[in-house]
Short mmCIF file of C-alpha atoms in Angstrom, two decimals:
data_model
loop_
_atom_site.label_atom_id
_atom_site.label_comp_id
_atom_site.label_asym_id
_atom_site.label_seq_id
_atom_site.Cartn_x
_atom_site.Cartn_y
_atom_site.Cartn_z
CA PHE A 1 59.31 80.40 120.76
CA LYS A 2 56.14 80.39 123.04
CA GLU A 3 54.77 76.86 121.61
CA ALA A 4 58.26 75.28 122.13
CA PHE A 5 57.62 76.45 125.83
CA SER A 6 54.04 75.27 125.86
CA LEU A 7 55.26 71.63 124.85
CA PHE A 8 57.81 71.67 128.02
CA ASP A 9 55.16 73.39 130.50
CA LYS A 10 53.27 70.55 130.72
CA ASP A 11 50.61 71.83 133.24
CA GLY A 12 50.29 75.11 131.80
CA ASP A 13 51.51 76.95 134.86
CA GLY A 14 54.06 79.32 133.15
CA CYS A 15 56.87 77.30 134.59
CA ILE A 16 59.14 74.45 133.19
CA THR A 17 60.26 72.29 136.32
CA THR A 18 63.14 69.83 136.41
CA LYS A 19 60.04 66.63 135.96
CA GLU A 20 58.67 68.74 133.00
CA LEU A 21 62.02 69.07 131.43
CA GLY A 22 62.99 65.47 132.14
CA THR A 23 59.60 64.23 130.22
CA VAL A 24 60.87 66.42 127.05
CA MET A 25 64.34 65.20 126.89
CA ARG A 26 63.46 61.85 127.38
CA SER A 27 61.14 61.93 124.71
CA LEU A 28 63.87 63.02 122.35
CA GLY A 29 66.17 60.35 123.30
CA GLN A 30 68.11 61.91 126.15
CA ASN A 31 68.45 60.30 129.69
CA PRO A 32 69.41 63.41 131.94
CA THR A 33 70.25 62.80 135.50
CA GLU A 34 68.08 64.86 138.05
CA ALA A 35 71.31 66.82 138.66
CA GLU A 36 71.72 67.49 134.97
CA LEU A 37 68.27 68.81 134.91
CA GLN A 38 68.54 70.80 137.93
CA ASP A 39 72.06 72.14 136.30
CA MET A 40 70.06 73.08 132.92
CA ILE A 41 67.38 74.83 134.67
CA ASN A 42 70.06 77.02 137.43
CA GLU A 43 71.96 78.15 134.24
CA VAL A 44 69.24 80.48 133.20
CA ASP A 45 66.80 80.53 136.49
CA ALA A 46 67.64 84.51 136.88
CA ASP A 47 65.10 84.48 139.60
CA GLY A 48 66.21 81.79 141.87
CA SER A 49 62.79 80.22 141.38
CA GLY A 50 64.23 76.47 140.76
CA THR A 51 62.05 76.41 137.60
CA ILE A 52 62.14 78.23 134.12
CA ASP A 53 59.28 80.82 133.20
CA PHE A 54 59.00 82.18 129.35
CA PRO A 55 61.51 85.04 129.74
CA GLU A 56 64.43 82.52 131.18
CA PHE A 57 63.42 80.14 128.42
CA LEU A 58 63.90 82.71 125.47
CA ASN A 59 67.33 83.35 127.27
CA LEU A 60 67.97 79.84 127.25
CA MET A 61 67.33 79.47 123.58
CA ALA A 62 69.22 83.07 122.46
CA ARG A 63 72.13 81.12 124.21
CA LYS A 64 71.77 77.90 122.38
CA MET A 65 71.23 79.45 118.99
CA LYS A 66 74.48 81.75 119.41
CA ASP A 67 76.58 78.53 120.81
CA THR A 68 75.87 75.89 118.77
CA ASP A 69 76.75 74.67 114.94
CA SER A 70 73.22 75.07 113.80
CA GLU A 71 73.75 73.05 111.06
CA GLU A 72 74.61 69.67 113.32
CA GLU A 73 72.00 70.46 115.96
CA LEU A 74 69.33 70.22 112.76
CA LYS A 75 70.81 67.28 111.88
CA GLU A 76 70.77 65.40 115.12
CA ALA A 77 67.08 66.85 115.79
CA PHE A 78 66.29 65.39 112.50
CA ARG A 79 67.88 62.27 113.58
CA VAL A 80 65.49 62.21 116.83
CA PHE A 81 62.32 61.92 114.27
CA ASP A 82 64.64 59.41 111.61
CA LYS A 83 63.70 56.78 114.02
CA ASP A 84 64.98 53.98 111.07
CA GLN A 85 67.80 56.31 109.85
CA ASN A 86 66.53 56.06 106.44
CA GLY A 87 67.20 60.01 105.54
CA PHE A 88 63.33 60.34 105.70
CA ILE A 89 60.86 61.36 108.23
CA SER A 90 57.44 59.07 107.80
CA ALA A 91 54.30 59.96 109.46
CA ALA A 92 54.21 57.38 111.86
CA GLU A 93 58.03 58.59 113.00
CA LEU A 94 56.47 62.12 113.19
CA ARG A 95 53.51 60.74 115.15
CA HIS A 96 55.76 59.23 117.42
CA VAL A 97 58.04 61.80 118.50
CA MET A 98 54.72 64.32 118.69
CA THR A 99 52.74 61.85 120.83
CA ASN A 100 56.03 61.45 123.39
CA LEU A 101 55.92 65.35 123.24
CA GLY A 102 52.40 65.28 124.48
CA GLU A 103 50.85 66.44 121.32
CA LYS A 104 47.28 65.56 120.47
CA LEU A 105 46.82 64.48 116.93
CA THR A 106 44.10 63.93 114.53
#
């Protein structure tokens, strides 16, 4: 989960802001409004900081894993990567998503 948190926490300050959350959501094909992003953060923002720290992120992940149909979520995540919907994730498709998430690829 620490690696996932780091993908969101672009500036490495230990907190996920609405801007950082929005960047990741958009790279995954979502288009949340500023209000929706703030709602997502408020849902788990235990200390009222307006951002998500790592313990709050773990809480969010635990909720998501408990509340969702795992198989459908996995299929949805796969479809994000499988841009041409052919049932396979090509190297180019993987590179596209990882680059959008800010990963440095070699």
